[in-house]
CSV table of C-alpha atoms in Angstrom, one decimal:
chain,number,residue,atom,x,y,z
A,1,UNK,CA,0.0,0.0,0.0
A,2,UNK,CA,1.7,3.0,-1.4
A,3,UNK,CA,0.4,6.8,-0.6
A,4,UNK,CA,-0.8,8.9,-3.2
A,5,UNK,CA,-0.4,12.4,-3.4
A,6,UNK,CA,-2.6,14.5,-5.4
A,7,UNK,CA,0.9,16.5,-6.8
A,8,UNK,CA,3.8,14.9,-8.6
A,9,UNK,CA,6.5,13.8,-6.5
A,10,UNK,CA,10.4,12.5,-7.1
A,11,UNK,CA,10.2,8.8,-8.5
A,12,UNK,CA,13.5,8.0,-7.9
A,13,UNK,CA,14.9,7.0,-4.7
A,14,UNK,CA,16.5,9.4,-1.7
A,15,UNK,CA,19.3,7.7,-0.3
A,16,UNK,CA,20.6,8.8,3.1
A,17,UNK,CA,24.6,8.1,4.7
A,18,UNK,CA,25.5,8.5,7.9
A,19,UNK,CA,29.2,9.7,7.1
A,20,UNK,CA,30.6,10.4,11.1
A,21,UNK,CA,29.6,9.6,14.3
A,22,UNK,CA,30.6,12.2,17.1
A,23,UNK,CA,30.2,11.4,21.3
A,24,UNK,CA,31.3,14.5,23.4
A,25,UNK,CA,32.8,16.1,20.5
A,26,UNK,CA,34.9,12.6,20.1
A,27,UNK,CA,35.1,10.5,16.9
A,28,UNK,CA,33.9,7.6,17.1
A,29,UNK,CA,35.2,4.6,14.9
A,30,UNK,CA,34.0,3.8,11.4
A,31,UNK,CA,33.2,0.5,12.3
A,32,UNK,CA,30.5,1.4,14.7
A,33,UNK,CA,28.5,2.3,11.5
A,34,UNK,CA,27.0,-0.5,8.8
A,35,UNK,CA,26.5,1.4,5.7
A,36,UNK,CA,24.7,-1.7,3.9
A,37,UNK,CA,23.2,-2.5,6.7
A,38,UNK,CA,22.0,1.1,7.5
A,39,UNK,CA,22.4,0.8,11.2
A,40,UNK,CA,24.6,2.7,13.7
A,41,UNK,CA,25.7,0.9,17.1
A,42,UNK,CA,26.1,2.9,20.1
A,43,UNK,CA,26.1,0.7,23.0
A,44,UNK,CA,29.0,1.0,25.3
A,45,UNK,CA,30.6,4.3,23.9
A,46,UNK,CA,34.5,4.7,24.8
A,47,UNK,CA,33.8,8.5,26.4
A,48,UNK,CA,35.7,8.8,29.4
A,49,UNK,CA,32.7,9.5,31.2
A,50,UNK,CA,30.3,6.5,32.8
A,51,UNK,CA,27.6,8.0,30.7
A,52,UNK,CA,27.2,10.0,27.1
A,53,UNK,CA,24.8,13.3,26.8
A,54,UNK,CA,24.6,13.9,23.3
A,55,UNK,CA,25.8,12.2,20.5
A,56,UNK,CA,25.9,14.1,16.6
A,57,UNK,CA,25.8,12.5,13.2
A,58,UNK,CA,27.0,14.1,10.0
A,59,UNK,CA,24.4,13.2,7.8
A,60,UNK,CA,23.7,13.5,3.6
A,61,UNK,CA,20.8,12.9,1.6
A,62,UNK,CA,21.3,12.1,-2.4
A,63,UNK,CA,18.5,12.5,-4.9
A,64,UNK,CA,18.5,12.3,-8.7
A,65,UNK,CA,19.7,15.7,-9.5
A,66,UNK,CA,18.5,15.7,-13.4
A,67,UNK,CA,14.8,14.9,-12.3
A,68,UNK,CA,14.7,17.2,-9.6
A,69,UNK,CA,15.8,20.2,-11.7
A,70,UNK,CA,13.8,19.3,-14.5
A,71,UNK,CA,10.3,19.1,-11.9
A,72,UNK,CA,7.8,21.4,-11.3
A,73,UNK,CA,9.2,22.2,-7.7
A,74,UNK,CA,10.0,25.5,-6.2
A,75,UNK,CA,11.8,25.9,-2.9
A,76,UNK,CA,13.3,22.6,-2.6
A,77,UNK,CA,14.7,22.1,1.1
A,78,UNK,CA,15.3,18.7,2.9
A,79,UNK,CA,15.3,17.5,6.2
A,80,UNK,CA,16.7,14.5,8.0
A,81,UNK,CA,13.9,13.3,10.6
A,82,UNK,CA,14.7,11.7,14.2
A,83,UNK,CA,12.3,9.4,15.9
A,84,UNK,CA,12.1,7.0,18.7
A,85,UNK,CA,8.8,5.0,19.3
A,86,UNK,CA,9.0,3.9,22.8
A,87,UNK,CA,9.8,7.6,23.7
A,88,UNK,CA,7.5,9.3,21.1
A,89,UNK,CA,10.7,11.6,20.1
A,90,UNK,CA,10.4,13.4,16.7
A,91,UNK,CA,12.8,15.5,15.4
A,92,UNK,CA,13.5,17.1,12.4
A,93,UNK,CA,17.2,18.4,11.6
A,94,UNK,CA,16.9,21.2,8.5
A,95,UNK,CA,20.3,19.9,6.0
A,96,UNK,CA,22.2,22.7,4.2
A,97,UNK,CA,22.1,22.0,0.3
A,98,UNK,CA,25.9,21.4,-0.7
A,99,UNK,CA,25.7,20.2,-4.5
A,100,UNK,CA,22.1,20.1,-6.6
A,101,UNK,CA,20.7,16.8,-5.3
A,102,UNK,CA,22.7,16.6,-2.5
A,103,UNK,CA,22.0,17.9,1.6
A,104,UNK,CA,24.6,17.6,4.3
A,105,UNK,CA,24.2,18.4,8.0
A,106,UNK,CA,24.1,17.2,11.5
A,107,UNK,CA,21.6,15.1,13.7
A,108,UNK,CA,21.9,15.6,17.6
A,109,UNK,CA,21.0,12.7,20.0
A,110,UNK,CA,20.3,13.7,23.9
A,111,UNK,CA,20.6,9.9,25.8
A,112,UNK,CA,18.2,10.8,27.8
A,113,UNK,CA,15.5,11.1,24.8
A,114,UNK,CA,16.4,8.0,23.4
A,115,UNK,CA,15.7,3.9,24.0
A,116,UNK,CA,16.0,0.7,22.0
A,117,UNK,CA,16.5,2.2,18.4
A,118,UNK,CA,15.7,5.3,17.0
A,119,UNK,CA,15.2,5.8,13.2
A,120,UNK,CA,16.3,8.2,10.8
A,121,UNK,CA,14.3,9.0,7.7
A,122,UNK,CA,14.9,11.7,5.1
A,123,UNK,CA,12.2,14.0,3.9
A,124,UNK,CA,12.4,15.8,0.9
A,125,UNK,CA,9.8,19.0,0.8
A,126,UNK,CA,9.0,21.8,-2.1
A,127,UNK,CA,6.3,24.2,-3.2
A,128,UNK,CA,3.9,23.2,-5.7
A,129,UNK,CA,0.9,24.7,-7.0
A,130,UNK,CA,1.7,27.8,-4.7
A,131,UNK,CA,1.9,25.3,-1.7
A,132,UNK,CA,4.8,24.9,0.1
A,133,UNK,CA,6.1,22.5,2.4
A,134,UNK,CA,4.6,19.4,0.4
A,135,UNK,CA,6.1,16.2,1.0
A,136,UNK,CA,7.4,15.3,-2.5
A,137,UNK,CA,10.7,12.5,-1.7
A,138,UNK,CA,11.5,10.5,1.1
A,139,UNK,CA,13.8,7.6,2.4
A,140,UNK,CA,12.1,3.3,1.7
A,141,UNK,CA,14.1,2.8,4.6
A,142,UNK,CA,15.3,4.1,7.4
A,143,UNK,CA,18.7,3.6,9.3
A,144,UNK,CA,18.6,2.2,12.8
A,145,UNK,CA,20.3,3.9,15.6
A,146,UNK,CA,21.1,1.1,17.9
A,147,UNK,CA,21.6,1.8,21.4
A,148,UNK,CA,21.4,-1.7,23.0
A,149,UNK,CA,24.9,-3.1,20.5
A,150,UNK,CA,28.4,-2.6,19.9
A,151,UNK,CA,28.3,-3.9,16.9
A,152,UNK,CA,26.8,-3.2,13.6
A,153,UNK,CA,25.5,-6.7,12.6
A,154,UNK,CA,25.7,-7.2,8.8
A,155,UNK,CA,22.9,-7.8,7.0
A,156,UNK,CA,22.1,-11.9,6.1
A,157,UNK,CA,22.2,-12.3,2.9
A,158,UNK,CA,19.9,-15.0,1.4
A,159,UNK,CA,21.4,-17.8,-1.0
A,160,UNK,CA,20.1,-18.0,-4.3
A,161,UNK,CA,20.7,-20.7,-6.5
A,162,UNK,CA,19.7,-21.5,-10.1
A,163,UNK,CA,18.4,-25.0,-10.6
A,164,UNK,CA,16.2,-27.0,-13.2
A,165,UNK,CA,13.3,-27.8,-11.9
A,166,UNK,CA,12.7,-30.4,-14.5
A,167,UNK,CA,15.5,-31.9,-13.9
A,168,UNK,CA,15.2,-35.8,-12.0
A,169,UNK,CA,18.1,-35.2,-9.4
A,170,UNK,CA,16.6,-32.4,-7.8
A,171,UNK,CA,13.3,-34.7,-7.2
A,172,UNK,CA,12.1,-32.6,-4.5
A,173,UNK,CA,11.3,-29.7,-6.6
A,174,UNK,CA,9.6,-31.8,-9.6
A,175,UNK,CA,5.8,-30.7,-8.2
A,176,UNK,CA,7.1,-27.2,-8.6
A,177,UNK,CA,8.0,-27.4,-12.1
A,178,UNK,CA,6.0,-24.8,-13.6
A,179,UNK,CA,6.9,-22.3,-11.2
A,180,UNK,CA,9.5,-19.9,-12.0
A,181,UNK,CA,10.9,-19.8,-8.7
A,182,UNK,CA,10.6,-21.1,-4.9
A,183,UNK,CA,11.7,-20.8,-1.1
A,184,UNK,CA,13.2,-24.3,-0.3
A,185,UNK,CA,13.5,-24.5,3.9
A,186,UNK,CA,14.9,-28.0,3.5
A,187,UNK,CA,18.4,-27.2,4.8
A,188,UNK,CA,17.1,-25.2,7.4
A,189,UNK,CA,18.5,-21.9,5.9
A,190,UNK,CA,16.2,-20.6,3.4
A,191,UNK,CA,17.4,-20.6,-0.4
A,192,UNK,CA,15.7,-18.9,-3.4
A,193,UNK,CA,15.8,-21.8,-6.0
A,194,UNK,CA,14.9,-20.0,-9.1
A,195,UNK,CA,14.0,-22.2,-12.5
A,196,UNK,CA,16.4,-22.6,-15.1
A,197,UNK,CA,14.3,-24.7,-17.4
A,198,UNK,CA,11.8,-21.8,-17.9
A,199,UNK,CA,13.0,-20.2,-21.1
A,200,UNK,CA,14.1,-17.4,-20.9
A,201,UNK,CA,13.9,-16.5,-17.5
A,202,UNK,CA,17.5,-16.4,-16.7
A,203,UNK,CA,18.3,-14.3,-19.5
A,204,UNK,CA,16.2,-11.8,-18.6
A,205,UNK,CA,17.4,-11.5,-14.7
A,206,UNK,CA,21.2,-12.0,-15.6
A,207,UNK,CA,21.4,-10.5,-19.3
A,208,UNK,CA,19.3,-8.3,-20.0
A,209,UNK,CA,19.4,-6.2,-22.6
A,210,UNK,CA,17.5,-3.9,-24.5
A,211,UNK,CA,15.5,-1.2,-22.2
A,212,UNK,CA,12.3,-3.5,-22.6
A,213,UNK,CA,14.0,-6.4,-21.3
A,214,UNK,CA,15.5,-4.3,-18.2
A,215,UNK,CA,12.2,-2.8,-17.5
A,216,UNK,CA,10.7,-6.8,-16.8
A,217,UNK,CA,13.1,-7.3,-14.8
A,218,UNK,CA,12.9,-4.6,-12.4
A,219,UNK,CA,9.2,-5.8,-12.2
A,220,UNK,CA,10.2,-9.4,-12.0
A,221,UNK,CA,13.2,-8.9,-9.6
A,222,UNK,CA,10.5,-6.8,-6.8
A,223,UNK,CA,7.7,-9.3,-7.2
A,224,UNK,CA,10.3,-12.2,-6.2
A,225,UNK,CA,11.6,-10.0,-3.3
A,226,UNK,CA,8.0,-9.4,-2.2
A,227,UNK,CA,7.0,-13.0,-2.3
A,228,UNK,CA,10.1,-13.8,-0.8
A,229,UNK,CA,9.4,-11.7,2.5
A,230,UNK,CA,6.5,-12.6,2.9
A,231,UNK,CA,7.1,-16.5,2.7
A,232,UNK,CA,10.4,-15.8,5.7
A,233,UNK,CA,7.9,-13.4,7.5
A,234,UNK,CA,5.2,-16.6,7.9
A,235,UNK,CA,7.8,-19.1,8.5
A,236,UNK,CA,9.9,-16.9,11.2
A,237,UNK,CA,6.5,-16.9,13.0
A,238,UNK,CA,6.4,-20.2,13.6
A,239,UNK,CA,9.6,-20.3,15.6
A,240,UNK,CA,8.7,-18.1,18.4
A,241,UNK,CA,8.2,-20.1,21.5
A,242,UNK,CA,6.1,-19.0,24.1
A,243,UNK,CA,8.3,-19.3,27.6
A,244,UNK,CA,6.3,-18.9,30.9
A,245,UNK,CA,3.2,-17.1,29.1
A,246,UNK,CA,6.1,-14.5,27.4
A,247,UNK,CA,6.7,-14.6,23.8
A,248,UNK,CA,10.3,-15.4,23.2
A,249,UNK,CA,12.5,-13.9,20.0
A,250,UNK,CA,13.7,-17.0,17.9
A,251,UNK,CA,17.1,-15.7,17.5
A,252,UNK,CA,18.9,-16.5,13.9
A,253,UNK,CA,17.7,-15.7,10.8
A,254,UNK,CA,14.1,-15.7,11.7
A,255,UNK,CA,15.0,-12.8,14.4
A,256,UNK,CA,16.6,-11.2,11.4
A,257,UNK,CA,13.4,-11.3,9.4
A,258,UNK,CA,10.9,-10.4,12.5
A,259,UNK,CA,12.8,-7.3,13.7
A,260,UNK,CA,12.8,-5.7,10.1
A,261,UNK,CA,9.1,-6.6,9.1
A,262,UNK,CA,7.1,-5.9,12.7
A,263,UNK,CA,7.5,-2.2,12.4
A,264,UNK,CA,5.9,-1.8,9.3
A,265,UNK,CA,3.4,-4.4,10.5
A,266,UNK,CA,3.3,-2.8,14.0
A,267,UNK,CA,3.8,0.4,13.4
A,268,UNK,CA,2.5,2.1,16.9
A,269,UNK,CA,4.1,-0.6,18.9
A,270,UNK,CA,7.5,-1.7,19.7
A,271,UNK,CA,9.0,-4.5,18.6
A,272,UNK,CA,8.4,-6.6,22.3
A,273,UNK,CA,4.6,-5.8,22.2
A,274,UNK,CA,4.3,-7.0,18.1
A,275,UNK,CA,6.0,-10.2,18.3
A,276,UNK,CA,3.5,-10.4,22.0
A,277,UNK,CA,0.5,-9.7,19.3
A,278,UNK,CA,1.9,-11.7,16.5
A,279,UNK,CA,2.4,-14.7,18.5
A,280,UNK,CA,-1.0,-14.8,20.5
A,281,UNK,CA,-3.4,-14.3,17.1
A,282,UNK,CA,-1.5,-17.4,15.8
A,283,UNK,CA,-2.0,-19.7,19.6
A,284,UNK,CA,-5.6,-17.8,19.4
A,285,UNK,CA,-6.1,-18.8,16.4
A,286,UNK,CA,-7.8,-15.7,14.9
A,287,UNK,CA,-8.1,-15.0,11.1
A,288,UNK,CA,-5.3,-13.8,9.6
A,289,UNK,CA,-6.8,-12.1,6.6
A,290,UNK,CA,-6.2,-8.7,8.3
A,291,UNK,CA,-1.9,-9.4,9.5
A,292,UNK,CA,-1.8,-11.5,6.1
A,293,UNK,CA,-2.8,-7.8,4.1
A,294,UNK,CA,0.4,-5.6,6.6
A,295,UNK,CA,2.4,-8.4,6.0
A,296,UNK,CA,2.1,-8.0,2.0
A,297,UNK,CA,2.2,-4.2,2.9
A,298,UNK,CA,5.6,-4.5,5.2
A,299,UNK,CA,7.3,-7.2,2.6
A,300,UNK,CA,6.8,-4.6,-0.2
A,301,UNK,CA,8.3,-1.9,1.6
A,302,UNK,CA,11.4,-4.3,1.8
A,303,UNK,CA,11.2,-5.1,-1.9
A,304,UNK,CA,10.8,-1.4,-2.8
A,305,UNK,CA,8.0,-2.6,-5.1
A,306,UNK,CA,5.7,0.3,-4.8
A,307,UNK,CA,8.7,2.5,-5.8
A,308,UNK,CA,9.9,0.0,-8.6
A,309,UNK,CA,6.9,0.0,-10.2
A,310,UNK,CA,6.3,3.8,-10.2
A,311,UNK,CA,9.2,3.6,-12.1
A,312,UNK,CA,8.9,1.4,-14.2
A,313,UNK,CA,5.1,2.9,-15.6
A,314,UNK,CA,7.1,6.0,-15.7
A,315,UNK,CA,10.0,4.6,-18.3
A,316,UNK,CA,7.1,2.7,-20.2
A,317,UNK,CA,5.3,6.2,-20.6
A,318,UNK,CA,8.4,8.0,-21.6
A,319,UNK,CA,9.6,5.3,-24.3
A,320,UNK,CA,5.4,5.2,-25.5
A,321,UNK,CA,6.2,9.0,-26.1
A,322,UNK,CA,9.3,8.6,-27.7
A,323,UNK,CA,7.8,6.5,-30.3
A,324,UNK,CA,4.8,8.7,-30.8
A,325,UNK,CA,7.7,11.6,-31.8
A,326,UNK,CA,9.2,9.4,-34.0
């Protein structure tokens, strides 16, 4: 579920960095910060104090400089935003416009404010149709501010594989035949087996080539993602234990897959309370039409779909156009 705004907005992606991290005016190493993974650890800060008071991020925000000049926007500004659930902080941090596209600037964290995680989003804002301060860009996915680990953990990657589904040595997959691709749990760590003996099918994912061809995969590529959540999502459920009547985190890769998913599902709560909700509607029993529906919602925000197709209908109106000139 994607939000539509009555205006035109940016249709490519605002990427945010978190480029230094400063406690007391101190540096603080590189390594406390996962660029991939988006997160920033801050547990158990060398500070020469028993306690921190405010720690500052240097910050920048990236957008797609050629669509932004060539919009319809006026006033362009962009801010990086601070929030913490359990605390019901919400900041917002103006940046300074260094390059066209590009903001810099600092984020300030008070300890005291802060819990858990906090998040960091970006938020592009412009004036249109003699209206300013209309949302029109703004980060998938925010960066985690960790204040509970030292370390940044990398993200899992999941294993992908190609195999033929056709073929007789991998028997297990035979019923699955027709389908271009599938989440096998045999070896306990999920892997994405995706079809070779669907024709085509690789070619398009691993060479494609003309603008067509890239365009279906994009589409391809985020409707596999999406699918792919989902499928980890429900099978992650089914690992949390429930320990003297307390819902308990599984721990591995179907943590992983929990702690990235139940804020989108969740979004009011924090993470304790979802997996508590999550866990008693499946012992209860209850329909899960309505979790099912967030779930689809939260696995697309991980896939980026909404934003991929956007995108996509976008390229297919411009190259429609470009054929009508012709």
């Amino acid at each position: 579920m994607r939000t539509a705004f009555p205006y035109p907005v940016l249709s490519s992606d605002v990427n945010l960095r978190v480029e230094k991290v400063f406690v007391e005016n101190k540096p603080v190493p590189i390594s406390r910060v996962n660029d991939r993974g988006q997160i920033v650890a801050l547990d158990d800060l060398e500070t020469g104090t028993k306690h921190w008071a405010e720690i500052r991020l240097n910050v920048s925000a990236t957008v797609d400089a050629r669509e932004l000049k060539g919009g319809p926007w006026l006033g362009v500004s962009c801010m990086a935003v601070l929030t913490n659930r359990k605390t019901r902080v919400h900041q917002a941090f103006e940046l300074r416009e260094s390059e066209p596209g590009t903001w810099v600037g600092e984020i300030e964290i008070h300890r005291l404010e802060h819990v858990g995680r906090s998040q960091i989003n970006a938020q592009i804002v412009a004036e249109y149709g003699g209206v300013p301060g209309r949302l029109i860009g703004f980060t998938t996915l925010p960066w985690q501010v960790d204040f509970e680990t030292r370390n940044p953990a990398e993200e899992r990657s999941l294993k992908m594989k190609w195999l033929d589904f056709d073929d007789p040595s991998n028997d297990h997959l035979k019923e699955f035949k027709e389908s271009p691709w599938i989440l096998d749990f045999e070896g306990g760590e999920p892997v994405l087996c995706l079809n070779s003996s669907l024709d085509g099918f690789r070619g398009v994912l691993e060479n494609a080539a003309t603008q067509e061809q890239k365009l279906v995969r994009e589409v391809l590529s985020s409707q596999i993602a999406t699918e792919t959540w989902i499928s980890l999502f429900n099978s992650a459920t089914y690992y949390c234990e429930v320990i003297e009547g307390e819902p308990v985190w599984p721990g591995g890769w179907q943590e992983d897959v929990l702690r990235k998913m139940l804020p989108d599902i969740f979004p009011a709560m924090g993470a304790d309370e979802a997996l508590s909700v999550l866990v008693e509607a499946r012992i209860n029993g209850e329909d899960g039409t309505n979790i099912q529906r967030l779930v689809a919602h939260a696995a697309g925000i991980q896939s980026r779909k909404s934003r991929k197709v956007t995108t996509t209908l976008r390229d297919l109106r411009r190259m429609a156009n470009q054929k009508g000139d012709k």
